[in-house]
PDB file of C-alpha atoms in Angstrom:
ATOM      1  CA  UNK A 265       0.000   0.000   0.000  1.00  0.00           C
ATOM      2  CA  UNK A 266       1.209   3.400  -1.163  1.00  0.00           C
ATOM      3  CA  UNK A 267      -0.014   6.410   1.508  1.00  0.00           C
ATOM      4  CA  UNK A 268       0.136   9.624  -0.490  1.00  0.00           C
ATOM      5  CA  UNK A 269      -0.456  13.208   0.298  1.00  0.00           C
ATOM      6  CA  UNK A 270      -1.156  16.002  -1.617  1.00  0.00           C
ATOM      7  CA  UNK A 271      -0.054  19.719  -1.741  1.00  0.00           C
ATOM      8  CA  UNK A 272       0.212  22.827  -2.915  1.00  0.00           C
ATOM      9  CA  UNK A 273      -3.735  23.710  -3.521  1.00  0.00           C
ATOM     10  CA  UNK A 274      -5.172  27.525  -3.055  1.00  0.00           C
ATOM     11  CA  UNK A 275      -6.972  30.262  -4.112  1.00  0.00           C
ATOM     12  CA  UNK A 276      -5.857  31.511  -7.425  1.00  0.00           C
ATOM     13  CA  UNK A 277      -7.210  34.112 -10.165  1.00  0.00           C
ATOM     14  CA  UNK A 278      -8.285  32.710 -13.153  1.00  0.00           C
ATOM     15  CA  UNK A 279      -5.598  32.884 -15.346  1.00  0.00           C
ATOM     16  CA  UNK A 280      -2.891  32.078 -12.805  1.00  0.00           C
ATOM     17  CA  UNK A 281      -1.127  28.845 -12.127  1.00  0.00           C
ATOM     18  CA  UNK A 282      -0.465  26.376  -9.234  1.00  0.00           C
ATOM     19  CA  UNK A 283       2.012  23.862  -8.631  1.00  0.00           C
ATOM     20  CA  UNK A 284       0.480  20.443  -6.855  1.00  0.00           C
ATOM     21  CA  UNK A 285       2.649  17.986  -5.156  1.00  0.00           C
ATOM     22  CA  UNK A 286       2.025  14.626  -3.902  1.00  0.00           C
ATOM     23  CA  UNK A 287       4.501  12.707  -2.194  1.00  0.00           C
ATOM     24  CA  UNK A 288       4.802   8.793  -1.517  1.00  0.00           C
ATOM     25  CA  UNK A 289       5.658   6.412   0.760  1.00  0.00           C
ATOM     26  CA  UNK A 290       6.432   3.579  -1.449  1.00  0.00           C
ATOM     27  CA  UNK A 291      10.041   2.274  -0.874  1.00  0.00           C
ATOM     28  CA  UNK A 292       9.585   1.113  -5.637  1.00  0.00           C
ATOM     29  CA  UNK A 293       7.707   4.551  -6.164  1.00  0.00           C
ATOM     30  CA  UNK A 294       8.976   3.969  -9.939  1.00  0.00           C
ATOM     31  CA  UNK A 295       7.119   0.567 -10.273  1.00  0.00           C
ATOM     32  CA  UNK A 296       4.072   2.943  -9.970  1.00  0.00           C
ATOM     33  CA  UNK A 297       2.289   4.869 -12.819  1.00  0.00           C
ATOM     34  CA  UNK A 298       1.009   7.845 -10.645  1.00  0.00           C
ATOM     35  CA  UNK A 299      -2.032   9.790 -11.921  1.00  0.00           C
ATOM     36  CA  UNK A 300      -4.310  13.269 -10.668  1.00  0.00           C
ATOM     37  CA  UNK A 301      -7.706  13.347 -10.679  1.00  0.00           C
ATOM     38  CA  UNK A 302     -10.019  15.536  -9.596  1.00  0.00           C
ATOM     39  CA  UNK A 303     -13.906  16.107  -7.921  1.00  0.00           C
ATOM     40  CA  UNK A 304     -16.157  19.091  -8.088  1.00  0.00           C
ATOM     41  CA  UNK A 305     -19.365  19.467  -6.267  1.00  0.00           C
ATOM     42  CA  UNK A 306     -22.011  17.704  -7.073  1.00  0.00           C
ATOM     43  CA  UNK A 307     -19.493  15.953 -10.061  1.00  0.00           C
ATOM     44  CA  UNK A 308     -18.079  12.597 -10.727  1.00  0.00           C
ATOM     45  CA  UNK A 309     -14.558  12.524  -9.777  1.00  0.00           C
ATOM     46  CA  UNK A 310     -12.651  13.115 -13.295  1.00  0.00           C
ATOM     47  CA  UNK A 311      -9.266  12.009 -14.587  1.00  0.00           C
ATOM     48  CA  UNK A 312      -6.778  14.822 -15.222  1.00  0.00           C
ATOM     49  CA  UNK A 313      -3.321  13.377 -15.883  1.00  0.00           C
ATOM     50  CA  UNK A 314      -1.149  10.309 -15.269  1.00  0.00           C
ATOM     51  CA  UNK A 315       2.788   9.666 -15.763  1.00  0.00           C
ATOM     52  CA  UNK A 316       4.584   6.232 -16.152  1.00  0.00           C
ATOM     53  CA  UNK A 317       7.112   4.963 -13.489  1.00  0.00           C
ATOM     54  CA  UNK A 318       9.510   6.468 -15.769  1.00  0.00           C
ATOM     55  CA  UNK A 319       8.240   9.299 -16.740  1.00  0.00           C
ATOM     56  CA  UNK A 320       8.653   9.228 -19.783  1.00  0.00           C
ATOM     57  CA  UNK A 321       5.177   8.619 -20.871  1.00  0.00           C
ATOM     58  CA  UNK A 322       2.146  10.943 -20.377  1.00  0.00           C
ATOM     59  CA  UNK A 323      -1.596  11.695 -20.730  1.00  0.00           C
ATOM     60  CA  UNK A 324      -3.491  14.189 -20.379  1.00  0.00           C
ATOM     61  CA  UNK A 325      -7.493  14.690 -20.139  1.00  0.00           C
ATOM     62  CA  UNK A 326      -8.832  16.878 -23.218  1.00  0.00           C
ATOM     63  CA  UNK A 327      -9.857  19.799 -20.966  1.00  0.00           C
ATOM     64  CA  UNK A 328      -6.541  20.531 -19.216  1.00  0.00           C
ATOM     65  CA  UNK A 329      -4.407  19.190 -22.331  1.00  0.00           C
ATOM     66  CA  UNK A 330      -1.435  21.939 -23.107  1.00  0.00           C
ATOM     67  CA  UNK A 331      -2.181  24.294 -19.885  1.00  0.00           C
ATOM     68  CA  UNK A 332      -1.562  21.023 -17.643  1.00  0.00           C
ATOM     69  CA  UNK A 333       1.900  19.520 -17.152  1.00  0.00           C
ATOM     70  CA  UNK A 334       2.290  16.024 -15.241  1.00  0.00           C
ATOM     71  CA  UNK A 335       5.822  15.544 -14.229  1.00  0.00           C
ATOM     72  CA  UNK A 336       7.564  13.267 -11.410  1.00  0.00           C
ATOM     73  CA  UNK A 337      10.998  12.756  -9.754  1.00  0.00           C
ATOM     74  CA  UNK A 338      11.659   9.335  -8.612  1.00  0.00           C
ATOM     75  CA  UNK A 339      14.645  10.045  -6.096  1.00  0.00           C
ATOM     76  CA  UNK A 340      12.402  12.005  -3.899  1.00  0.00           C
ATOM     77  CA  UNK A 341       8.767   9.930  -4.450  1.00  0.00           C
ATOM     78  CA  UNK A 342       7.231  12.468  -5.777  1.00  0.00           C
ATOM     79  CA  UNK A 343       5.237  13.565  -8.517  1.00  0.00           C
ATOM     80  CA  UNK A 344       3.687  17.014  -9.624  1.00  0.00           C
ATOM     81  CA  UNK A 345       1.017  18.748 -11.642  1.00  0.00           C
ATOM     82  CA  UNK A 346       1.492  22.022 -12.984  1.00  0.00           C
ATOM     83  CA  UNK A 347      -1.800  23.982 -13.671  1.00  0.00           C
ATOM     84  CA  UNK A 348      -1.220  26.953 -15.885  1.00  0.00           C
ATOM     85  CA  UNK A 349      -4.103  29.296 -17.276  1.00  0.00           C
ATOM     86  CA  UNK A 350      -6.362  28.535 -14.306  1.00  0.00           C
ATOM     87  CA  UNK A 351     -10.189  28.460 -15.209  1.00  0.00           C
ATOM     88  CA  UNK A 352     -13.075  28.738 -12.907  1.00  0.00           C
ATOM     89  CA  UNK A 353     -14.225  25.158 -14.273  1.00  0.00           C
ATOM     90  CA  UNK A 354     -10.621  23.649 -13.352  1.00  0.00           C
ATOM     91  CA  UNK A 355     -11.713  24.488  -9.167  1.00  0.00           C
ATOM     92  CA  UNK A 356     -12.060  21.536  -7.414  1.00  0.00           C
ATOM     93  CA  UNK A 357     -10.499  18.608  -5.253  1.00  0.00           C
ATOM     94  CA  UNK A 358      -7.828  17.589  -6.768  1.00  0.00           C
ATOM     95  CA  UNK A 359      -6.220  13.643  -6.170  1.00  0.00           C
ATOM     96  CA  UNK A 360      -3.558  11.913  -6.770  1.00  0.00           C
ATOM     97  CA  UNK A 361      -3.644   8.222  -7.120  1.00  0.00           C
ATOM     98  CA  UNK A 362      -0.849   4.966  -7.437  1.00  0.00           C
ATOM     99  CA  UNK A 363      -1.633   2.313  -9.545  1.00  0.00           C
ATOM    100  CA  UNK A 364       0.718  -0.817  -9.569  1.00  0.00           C
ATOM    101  CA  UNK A 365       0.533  -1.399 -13.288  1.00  0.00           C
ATOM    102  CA  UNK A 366       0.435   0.629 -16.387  1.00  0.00           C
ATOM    103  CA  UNK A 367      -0.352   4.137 -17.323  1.00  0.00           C
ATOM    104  CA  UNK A 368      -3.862   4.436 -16.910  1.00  0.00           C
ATOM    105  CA  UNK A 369      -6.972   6.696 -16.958  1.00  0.00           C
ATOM    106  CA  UNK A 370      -9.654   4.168 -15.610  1.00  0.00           C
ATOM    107  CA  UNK A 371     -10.338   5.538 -11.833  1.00  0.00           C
ATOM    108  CA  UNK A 372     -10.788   2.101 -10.868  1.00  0.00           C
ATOM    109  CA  UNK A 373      -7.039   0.891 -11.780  1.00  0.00           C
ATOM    110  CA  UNK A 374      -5.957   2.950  -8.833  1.00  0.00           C
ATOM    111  CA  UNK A 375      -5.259   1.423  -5.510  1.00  0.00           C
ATOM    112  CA  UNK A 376      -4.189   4.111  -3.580  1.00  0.00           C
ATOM    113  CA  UNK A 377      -5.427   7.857  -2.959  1.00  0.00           C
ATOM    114  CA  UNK A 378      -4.533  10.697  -0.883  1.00  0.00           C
ATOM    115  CA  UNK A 379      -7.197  12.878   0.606  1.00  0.00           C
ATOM    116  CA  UNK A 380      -6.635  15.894  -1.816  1.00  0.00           C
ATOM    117  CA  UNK A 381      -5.901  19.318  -1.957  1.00  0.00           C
ATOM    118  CA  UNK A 382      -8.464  22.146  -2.910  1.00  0.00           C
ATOM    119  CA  UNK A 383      -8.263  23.921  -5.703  1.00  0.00           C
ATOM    120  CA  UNK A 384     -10.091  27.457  -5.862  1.00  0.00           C
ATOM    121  CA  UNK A 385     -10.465  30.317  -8.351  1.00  0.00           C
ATOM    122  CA  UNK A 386     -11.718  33.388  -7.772  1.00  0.00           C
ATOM    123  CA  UNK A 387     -12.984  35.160 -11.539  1.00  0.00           C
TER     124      UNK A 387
END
């Protein structure tokens, strides 16, 4: 079991940008693809992004594609989520997840969650 917690959530402008962190326990954090989701009110909770244990693979969710930027660093267990061009529809609770198997987007592929970090923006 990987225990994971999130950072780095706030209340931005729209238009601004955020940097998210989650960090894990894992001792083989690399053996795990590592994705963000997130969960408005009243919403289903959505997928966002996800990174191989390398890194060197990506995805991205349509909405957030090309203002979003997944990115990880293996030597401190950790992996990030860059949120540029902030819109009032990107505010929410945002999650980060472990999955012991490939990239994926399927919420149900992920074993492990942390208990999220809000997200706010203020128009």
């Amino acid at each position: 079991q990987v225990q994971l917690v999130e950072s780095g959530g706030g209340l931005v402008q729209a238009g601004g940008s955020l940097r998210l962190s989650c960090a894990a326990s894992a001792r083989t954090f690399s053996r795990y693809a590592m994705g963000w989701f997130r969960q408005a009110p009243g919403k289903e909770r959505e997928f966002v992004a996800a990174i191989s244990g390398s890194g060197i693979s990506t995805y991205y969710a349509h909405s957030v594609e090309g203002r979003f930027t997944i990115s990880r660093d293996n030597a401190k267990n950790t992996v990030y989520l860059q949120i540029n061009s902030l819109r009032p529809e990107d505010a929410a609770v945002y999650y980060c997840a472990a999955t012991f198997s490939h990239l994926n987007t399927a919420r149900e592929q992920y074993n492990d969650w942390g208990q999220g970090t809000q997200v706010t923006v203020s128009s």
